[in-house]
Amino acid sequence: MPLPRFFKFMSHDMAIDLGTANTVVYVRGRGIVLNEPSVVAVETINGQKRVKAVGDDAKLMMGKTPGSIEAIRPLRDGVIADIDVAEQMIKHFIQKVHGPRRFARWPEIVICVPSGSTKVERRAIRDAASNAGASQVFLIEEPMAAAIGADMPVTEPIGSMVVDIGGGTTEVAVLSLRGLAYTTSVRVGGDKMDEAIVSYVRRNHNLLIGEATAERIKQEVGCAKPPVDGIGAVIHIKGRDLVNGVPKEIQINQGQVAEALSEPVATIVEGVRVALENTAPELAADIVDQGIVLTGGGALLQGLDEVLRDETGLPVTVAEDPLTCVALGTGRALEDPMFRGVLQNG
């Protein structure tokens, strides 16, 4: 028997985009209320672990912590790698949003999961949310959430394709009538792009840079195809010289970054090509008209839409707000009965 609306309001039912890089929380009736890094700083004293910071505060500590404190990303490739730390992180975010309302029941929670995640991985996510205080946990597949958030016609008898490029995975899916007609999950995303940049700089410049520097390079001069002049914009970066061990500053240009990112970009393109090859003819005909929609933080990589357009010959567009599509879609699935059928419980 559904609880009265008063109790639903008090409970702060929420939708969570539990991402490898960031966690976004959407609250029923309020929209997105939290967007913080999926990072937990854990301090170990006399063998006992204690959470020191979560989210923004923990992200600032990455690469700069003393020996007793470790900054941990509890998710890897879109799924939980450290269930205890993930549980603490989810609990922190729930309490931060929910507040200290003594008489409110714990919330219903909808969490998105990669389409390629296993039953064990999904159980880990559900258990972490339940142990963190959820009264009931529903799951929604990430590409479905992204498509709903991008206002794609997922409830209609029309085939459409979404490519959601997150921190840990790229989800490629063909959708129709509230279902996934075809889906594949490629474990390449923003994190693999950062790793590729770190490797490139180390290999070609004998310079060791951290994750934060690689992310800044990607955001400021990252591109999926070389610029016309082969150089493009230039950025100055600092790191540790691997030859003499001292700090050093160099400059890197867009052409070099495009070269660094060529492998992860090619993997994403191949994932899209495989999905198209495995799509039923009737749905494929719809995709020719509808095109491909890009969502997720990786959709912001300059020139990626052009590369996919050139490789597939299909129209490719970037969603209006690609960073929040999954969270918005998960939130709409929580609020709108029309999408209740896409949720998984059990």
mmCIF file with all atom_site columns, N, CA and C in Angstrom, residues 17-22 73-82 112-118 121-122 124-125 142 165-171 185-192:
data_model
loop_
_atom_site.group_PDB
_atom_site.id
_atom_site.type_symbol
_atom_site.label_atom_id
_atom_site.label_alt_id
_atom_site.label_comp_id
_atom_site.label_asym_id
_atom_site.label_entity_id
_atom_site.label_seq_id
_atom_site.pdbx_PDB_ins_code
_atom_site.Cartn_x
_atom_site.Cartn_y
_atom_site.Cartn_z
_atom_site.occupancy
_atom_site.B_iso_or_equiv
_atom_site.pdbx_formal_charge
_atom_site.auth_seq_id
_atom_site.auth_comp_id
_atom_site.auth_asym_id
_atom_site.auth_atom_id
_atom_site.pdbx_PDB_model_num
ATOM 1   N N  . ASP A 1 17  ? 22.653 9.007  -9.795  1.00 0.00 ? 17  ASP A N  1
ATOM 2   C CA . ASP A 1 17  ? 23.566 8.625  -10.868 1.00 0.00 ? 17  ASP A CA 1
ATOM 3   C C  . ASP A 1 17  ? 24.902 8.350  -10.192 1.00 0.00 ? 17  ASP A C  1
ATOM 4   N N  . LEU A 1 18  ? 25.128 7.081  -9.875  1.00 0.00 ? 18  LEU A N  1
ATOM 5   C CA . LEU A 1 18  ? 26.323 6.671  -9.140  1.00 0.00 ? 18  LEU A CA 1
ATOM 6   C C  . LEU A 1 18  ? 27.436 6.425  -10.152 1.00 0.00 ? 18  LEU A C  1
ATOM 7   N N  . GLY A 1 19  ? 28.151 7.487  -10.486 1.00 0.00 ? 19  GLY A N  1
ATOM 8   C CA . GLY A 1 19  ? 29.151 7.393  -11.535 1.00 0.00 ? 19  GLY A CA 1
ATOM 9   C C  . GLY A 1 19  ? 30.547 7.107  -11.019 1.00 0.00 ? 19  GLY A C  1
ATOM 10  N N  . THR A 1 20  ? 31.398 6.615  -11.903 1.00 0.00 ? 20  THR A N  1
ATOM 11  C CA . THR A 1 20  ? 32.789 6.365  -11.546 1.00 0.00 ? 20  THR A CA 1
ATOM 12  C C  . THR A 1 20  ? 33.494 7.658  -11.167 1.00 0.00 ? 20  THR A C  1
ATOM 13  N N  . ALA A 1 21  ? 33.187 8.735  -11.889 1.00 0.00 ? 21  ALA A N  1
ATOM 14  C CA . ALA A 1 21  ? 33.838 10.018 -11.631 1.00 0.00 ? 21  ALA A CA 1
ATOM 15  C C  . ALA A 1 21  ? 33.044 10.891 -10.668 1.00 0.00 ? 21  ALA A C  1
ATOM 16  N N  . ASN A 1 22  ? 31.718 10.993 -10.888 1.00 0.00 ? 22  ASN A N  1
ATOM 17  C CA . ASN A 1 22  ? 30.880 11.861 -10.065 1.00 0.00 ? 22  ASN A CA 1
ATOM 18  C C  . ASN A 1 22  ? 29.582 11.170 -9.682  1.00 0.00 ? 22  ASN A C  1
ATOM 19  N N  . ARG A 1 73  ? 38.581 5.898  -4.931  1.00 0.00 ? 73  ARG A N  1
ATOM 20  C CA . ARG A 1 73  ? 37.413 5.900  -5.818  1.00 0.00 ? 73  ARG A CA 1
ATOM 21  C C  . ARG A 1 73  ? 36.755 4.525  -5.667  1.00 0.00 ? 73  ARG A C  1
ATOM 22  N N  . PRO A 1 74  ? 35.612 4.429  -5.001  1.00 0.00 ? 74  PRO A N  1
ATOM 23  C CA . PRO A 1 74  ? 35.017 3.112  -4.735  1.00 0.00 ? 74  PRO A CA 1
ATOM 24  C C  . PRO A 1 74  ? 34.376 2.447  -5.944  1.00 0.00 ? 74  PRO A C  1
ATOM 25  N N  . LEU A 1 75  ? 34.263 3.178  -7.063  1.00 0.00 ? 75  LEU A N  1
ATOM 26  C CA . LEU A 1 75  ? 33.716 2.577  -8.279  1.00 0.00 ? 75  LEU A CA 1
ATOM 27  C C  . LEU A 1 75  ? 34.788 2.515  -9.349  1.00 0.00 ? 75  LEU A C  1
ATOM 28  N N  . ARG A 1 76  ? 34.759 1.439  -10.118 1.00 0.00 ? 76  ARG A N  1
ATOM 29  C CA . ARG A 1 76  ? 35.682 1.282  -11.233 1.00 0.00 ? 76  ARG A CA 1
ATOM 30  C C  . ARG A 1 76  ? 34.909 0.721  -12.414 1.00 0.00 ? 76  ARG A C  1
ATOM 31  N N  . ASP A 1 77  ? 35.075 1.335  -13.568 1.00 0.00 ? 77  ASP A N  1
ATOM 32  C CA . ASP A 1 77  ? 34.357 0.904  -14.776 1.00 0.00 ? 77  ASP A CA 1
ATOM 33  C C  . ASP A 1 77  ? 32.849 0.888  -14.558 1.00 0.00 ? 77  ASP A C  1
ATOM 34  N N  . GLY A 1 78  ? 32.362 1.837  -13.766 1.00 0.00 ? 78  GLY A N  1
ATOM 35  C CA . GLY A 1 78  ? 30.919 1.980  -13.574 1.00 0.00 ? 78  GLY A CA 1
ATOM 36  C C  . GLY A 1 78  ? 30.310 1.074  -12.528 1.00 0.00 ? 78  GLY A C  1
ATOM 37  N N  . VAL A 1 79  ? 31.105 0.199  -11.910 1.00 0.00 ? 79  VAL A N  1
ATOM 38  C CA . VAL A 1 79  ? 30.562 -0.710 -10.895 1.00 0.00 ? 79  VAL A CA 1
ATOM 39  C C  . VAL A 1 79  ? 31.397 -0.619 -9.621  1.00 0.00 ? 79  VAL A C  1
ATOM 40  N N  . ILE A 1 80  ? 30.826 -1.119 -8.517  1.00 0.00 ? 80  ILE A N  1
ATOM 41  C CA . ILE A 1 80  ? 31.478 -0.994 -7.220  1.00 0.00 ? 80  ILE A CA 1
ATOM 42  C C  . ILE A 1 80  ? 32.706 -1.902 -7.129  1.00 0.00 ? 80  ILE A C  1
ATOM 43  N N  . ALA A 1 81  ? 33.844 -1.292 -6.786  1.00 0.00 ? 81  ALA A N  1
ATOM 44  C CA . ALA A 1 81  ? 35.081 -2.044 -6.597  1.00 0.00 ? 81  ALA A CA 1
ATOM 45  C C  . ALA A 1 81  ? 35.380 -2.235 -5.117  1.00 0.00 ? 81  ALA A C  1
ATOM 46  N N  . ASP A 1 82  ? 34.901 -1.307 -4.283  1.00 0.00 ? 82  ASP A N  1
ATOM 47  C CA . ASP A 1 82  ? 35.099 -1.390 -2.829  1.00 0.00 ? 82  ASP A CA 1
ATOM 48  C C  . ASP A 1 82  ? 33.751 -1.143 -2.168  1.00 0.00 ? 82  ASP A C  1
ATOM 49  N N  . CYS A 1 112 ? 21.132 4.146  -11.213 1.00 0.00 ? 112 CYS A N  1
ATOM 50  C CA . CYS A 1 112 ? 21.416 3.632  -12.553 1.00 0.00 ? 112 CYS A CA 1
ATOM 51  C C  . CYS A 1 112 ? 22.641 2.717  -12.512 1.00 0.00 ? 112 CYS A C  1
ATOM 52  N N  . VAL A 1 113 ? 22.641 1.717  -13.390 1.00 0.00 ? 113 VAL A N  1
ATOM 53  C CA . VAL A 1 113 ? 23.738 0.749  -13.471 1.00 0.00 ? 113 VAL A CA 1
ATOM 54  C C  . VAL A 1 113 ? 24.122 0.561  -14.936 1.00 0.00 ? 113 VAL A C  1
ATOM 55  N N  . PRO A 1 114 ? 25.397 0.251  -15.220 1.00 0.00 ? 114 PRO A N  1
ATOM 56  C CA . PRO A 1 114 ? 25.796 -0.026 -16.600 1.00 0.00 ? 114 PRO A CA 1
ATOM 57  C C  . PRO A 1 114 ? 25.032 -1.229 -17.146 1.00 0.00 ? 114 PRO A C  1
ATOM 58  N N  . SER A 1 115 ? 24.690 -1.187 -18.411 1.00 0.00 ? 115 SER A N  1
ATOM 59  C CA . SER A 1 115 ? 23.933 -2.294 -19.002 1.00 0.00 ? 115 SER A CA 1
ATOM 60  C C  . SER A 1 115 ? 24.734 -3.587 -18.996 1.00 0.00 ? 115 SER A C  1
ATOM 61  N N  . GLY A 1 116 ? 26.055 -3.484 -18.991 1.00 0.00 ? 116 GLY A N  1
ATOM 62  C CA . GLY A 1 116 ? 26.893 -4.676 -19.017 1.00 0.00 ? 116 GLY A CA 1
ATOM 63  C C  . GLY A 1 116 ? 27.282 -5.193 -17.647 1.00 0.00 ? 116 GLY A C  1
ATOM 64  N N  . SER A 1 117 ? 26.738 -4.602 -16.593 1.00 0.00 ? 117 SER A N  1
ATOM 65  C CA . SER A 1 117 ? 27.092 -5.042 -15.238 1.00 0.00 ? 117 SER A CA 1
ATOM 66  C C  . SER A 1 117 ? 26.489 -6.416 -14.953 1.00 0.00 ? 117 SER A C  1
ATOM 67  N N  . THR A 1 118 ? 27.187 -7.198 -14.155 1.00 0.00 ? 118 THR A N  1
ATOM 68  C CA . THR A 1 118 ? 26.740 -8.556 -13.834 1.00 0.00 ? 118 THR A CA 1
ATOM 69  C C  . THR A 1 118 ? 25.721 -8.537 -12.693 1.00 0.00 ? 118 THR A C  1
ATOM 70  N N  . GLU A 1 121 ? 27.476 -7.612 -9.541  1.00 0.00 ? 121 GLU A N  1
ATOM 71  C CA . GLU A 1 121 ? 27.758 -6.182 -9.452  1.00 0.00 ? 121 GLU A CA 1
ATOM 72  C C  . GLU A 1 121 ? 26.495 -5.386 -9.123  1.00 0.00 ? 121 GLU A C  1
ATOM 73  N N  . ARG A 1 122 ? 25.370 -5.789 -9.699  1.00 0.00 ? 122 ARG A N  1
ATOM 74  C CA . ARG A 1 122 ? 24.104 -5.101 -9.409  1.00 0.00 ? 122 ARG A CA 1
ATOM 75  C C  . ARG A 1 122 ? 23.675 -5.345 -7.962  1.00 0.00 ? 122 ARG A C  1
ATOM 76  N N  . ALA A 1 124 ? 25.679 -5.798 -5.511  1.00 0.00 ? 124 ALA A N  1
ATOM 77  C CA . ALA A 1 124 ? 26.560 -4.983 -4.670  1.00 0.00 ? 124 ALA A CA 1
ATOM 78  C C  . ALA A 1 124 ? 26.050 -3.551 -4.568  1.00 0.00 ? 124 ALA A C  1
ATOM 79  N N  . ILE A 1 125 ? 25.585 -3.005 -5.692  1.00 0.00 ? 125 ILE A N  1
ATOM 80  C CA . ILE A 1 125 ? 25.047 -1.643 -5.688  1.00 0.00 ? 125 ILE A CA 1
ATOM 81  C C  . ILE A 1 125 ? 23.770 -1.581 -4.859  1.00 0.00 ? 125 ILE A C  1
ATOM 82  N N  . GLU A 1 142 ? 21.721 2.350  -17.386 1.00 0.00 ? 142 GLU A N  1
ATOM 83  C CA . GLU A 1 142 ? 22.271 3.676  -17.672 1.00 0.00 ? 142 GLU A CA 1
ATOM 84  C C  . GLU A 1 142 ? 21.859 4.237  -19.031 1.00 0.00 ? 142 GLU A C  1
ATOM 85  N N  . ILE A 1 165 ? 28.742 8.319  -22.660 1.00 0.00 ? 165 ILE A N  1
ATOM 86  C CA . ILE A 1 165 ? 30.170 8.180  -22.357 1.00 0.00 ? 165 ILE A CA 1
ATOM 87  C C  . ILE A 1 165 ? 30.431 8.737  -20.964 1.00 0.00 ? 165 ILE A C  1
ATOM 88  N N  . GLY A 1 166 ? 30.515 7.840  -19.994 1.00 0.00 ? 166 GLY A N  1
ATOM 89  C CA . GLY A 1 166 ? 30.735 8.246  -18.613 1.00 0.00 ? 166 GLY A CA 1
ATOM 90  C C  . GLY A 1 166 ? 32.194 8.182  -18.229 1.00 0.00 ? 166 GLY A C  1
ATOM 91  N N  . GLY A 1 167 ? 32.458 8.198  -16.928 1.00 0.00 ? 167 GLY A N  1
ATOM 92  C CA . GLY A 1 167 ? 33.829 8.135  -16.462 1.00 0.00 ? 167 GLY A CA 1
ATOM 93  C C  . GLY A 1 167 ? 34.435 6.755  -16.624 1.00 0.00 ? 167 GLY A C  1
ATOM 94  N N  . GLY A 1 168 ? 33.621 5.708  -16.383 1.00 0.00 ? 168 GLY A N  1
ATOM 95  C CA . GLY A 1 168 ? 34.149 4.349  -16.425 1.00 0.00 ? 168 GLY A CA 1
ATOM 96  C C  . GLY A 1 168 ? 33.774 3.545  -17.645 1.00 0.00 ? 168 GLY A C  1
ATOM 97  N N  . THR A 1 169 ? 32.597 3.810  -18.211 1.00 0.00 ? 169 THR A N  1
ATOM 98  C CA . THR A 1 169 ? 32.126 3.015  -19.346 1.00 0.00 ? 169 THR A CA 1
ATOM 99  C C  . THR A 1 169 ? 31.479 3.888  -20.413 1.00 0.00 ? 169 THR A C  1
ATOM 100 N N  . THR A 1 170 ? 31.393 3.320  -21.606 1.00 0.00 ? 170 THR A N  1
ATOM 101 C CA . THR A 1 170 ? 30.590 3.903  -22.680 1.00 0.00 ? 170 THR A CA 1
ATOM 102 C C  . THR A 1 170 ? 29.462 2.925  -22.967 1.00 0.00 ? 170 THR A C  1
ATOM 103 N N  . GLU A 1 171 ? 28.243 3.405  -22.802 1.00 0.00 ? 171 GLU A N  1
ATOM 104 C CA . GLU A 1 171 ? 27.059 2.577  -23.021 1.00 0.00 ? 171 GLU A CA 1
ATOM 105 C C  . GLU A 1 171 ? 26.470 2.913  -24.389 1.00 0.00 ? 171 GLU A C  1
ATOM 106 N N  . SER A 1 185 ? 28.182 -2.536 -23.522 1.00 0.00 ? 185 SER A N  1
ATOM 107 C CA . SER A 1 185 ? 28.892 -1.677 -22.580 1.00 0.00 ? 185 SER A CA 1
ATOM 108 C C  . SER A 1 185 ? 30.387 -1.832 -22.821 1.00 0.00 ? 185 SER A C  1
ATOM 109 N N  . VAL A 1 186 ? 31.031 -0.749 -23.225 1.00 0.00 ? 186 VAL A N  1
ATOM 110 C CA . VAL A 1 186 ? 32.468 -0.755 -23.492 1.00 0.00 ? 186 VAL A CA 1
ATOM 111 C C  . VAL A 1 186 ? 33.169 -0.109 -22.298 1.00 0.00 ? 186 VAL A C  1
ATOM 112 N N  . ARG A 1 187 ? 34.094 -0.811 -21.688 1.00 0.00 ? 187 ARG A N  1
ATOM 113 C CA . ARG A 1 187 ? 34.730 -0.277 -20.478 1.00 0.00 ? 187 ARG A CA 1
ATOM 114 C C  . ARG A 1 187 ? 35.835 0.720  -20.831 1.00 0.00 ? 187 ARG A C  1
ATOM 115 N N  . VAL A 1 188 ? 35.396 1.742  -21.538 1.00 0.00 ? 188 VAL A N  1
ATOM 116 C CA . VAL A 1 188 ? 36.251 2.882  -21.882 1.00 0.00 ? 188 VAL A CA 1
ATOM 117 C C  . VAL A 1 188 ? 35.429 4.136  -21.653 1.00 0.00 ? 188 VAL A C  1
ATOM 118 N N  . GLY A 1 189 ? 35.997 5.098  -20.958 1.00 0.00 ? 189 GLY A N  1
ATOM 119 C CA . GLY A 1 189 ? 35.302 6.355  -20.697 1.00 0.00 ? 189 GLY A CA 1
ATOM 120 C C  . GLY A 1 189 ? 36.302 7.441  -20.372 1.00 0.00 ? 189 GLY A C  1
ATOM 121 N N  . GLY A 1 190 ? 35.866 8.425  -19.621 1.00 0.00 ? 190 GLY A N  1
ATOM 122 C CA . GLY A 1 190 ? 36.736 9.545  -19.289 1.00 0.00 ? 190 GLY A CA 1
ATOM 123 C C  . GLY A 1 190 ? 37.988 9.141  -18.534 1.00 0.00 ? 190 GLY A C  1
ATOM 124 N N  . ASP A 1 191 ? 37.877 8.138  -17.651 1.00 0.00 ? 191 ASP A N  1
ATOM 125 C CA . ASP A 1 191 ? 39.050 7.701  -16.884 1.00 0.00 ? 191 ASP A CA 1
ATOM 126 C C  . ASP A 1 191 ? 40.118 7.101  -17.789 1.00 0.00 ? 191 ASP A C  1
ATOM 127 N N  . LYS A 1 192 ? 39.686 6.282  -18.766 1.00 0.00 ? 192 LYS A N  1
ATOM 128 C CA . LYS A 1 192 ? 40.652 5.688  -19.692 1.00 0.00 ? 192 LYS A CA 1
ATOM 129 C C  . LYS A 1 192 ? 41.304 6.772  -20.554 1.00 0.00 ? 192 LYS A C  1
#
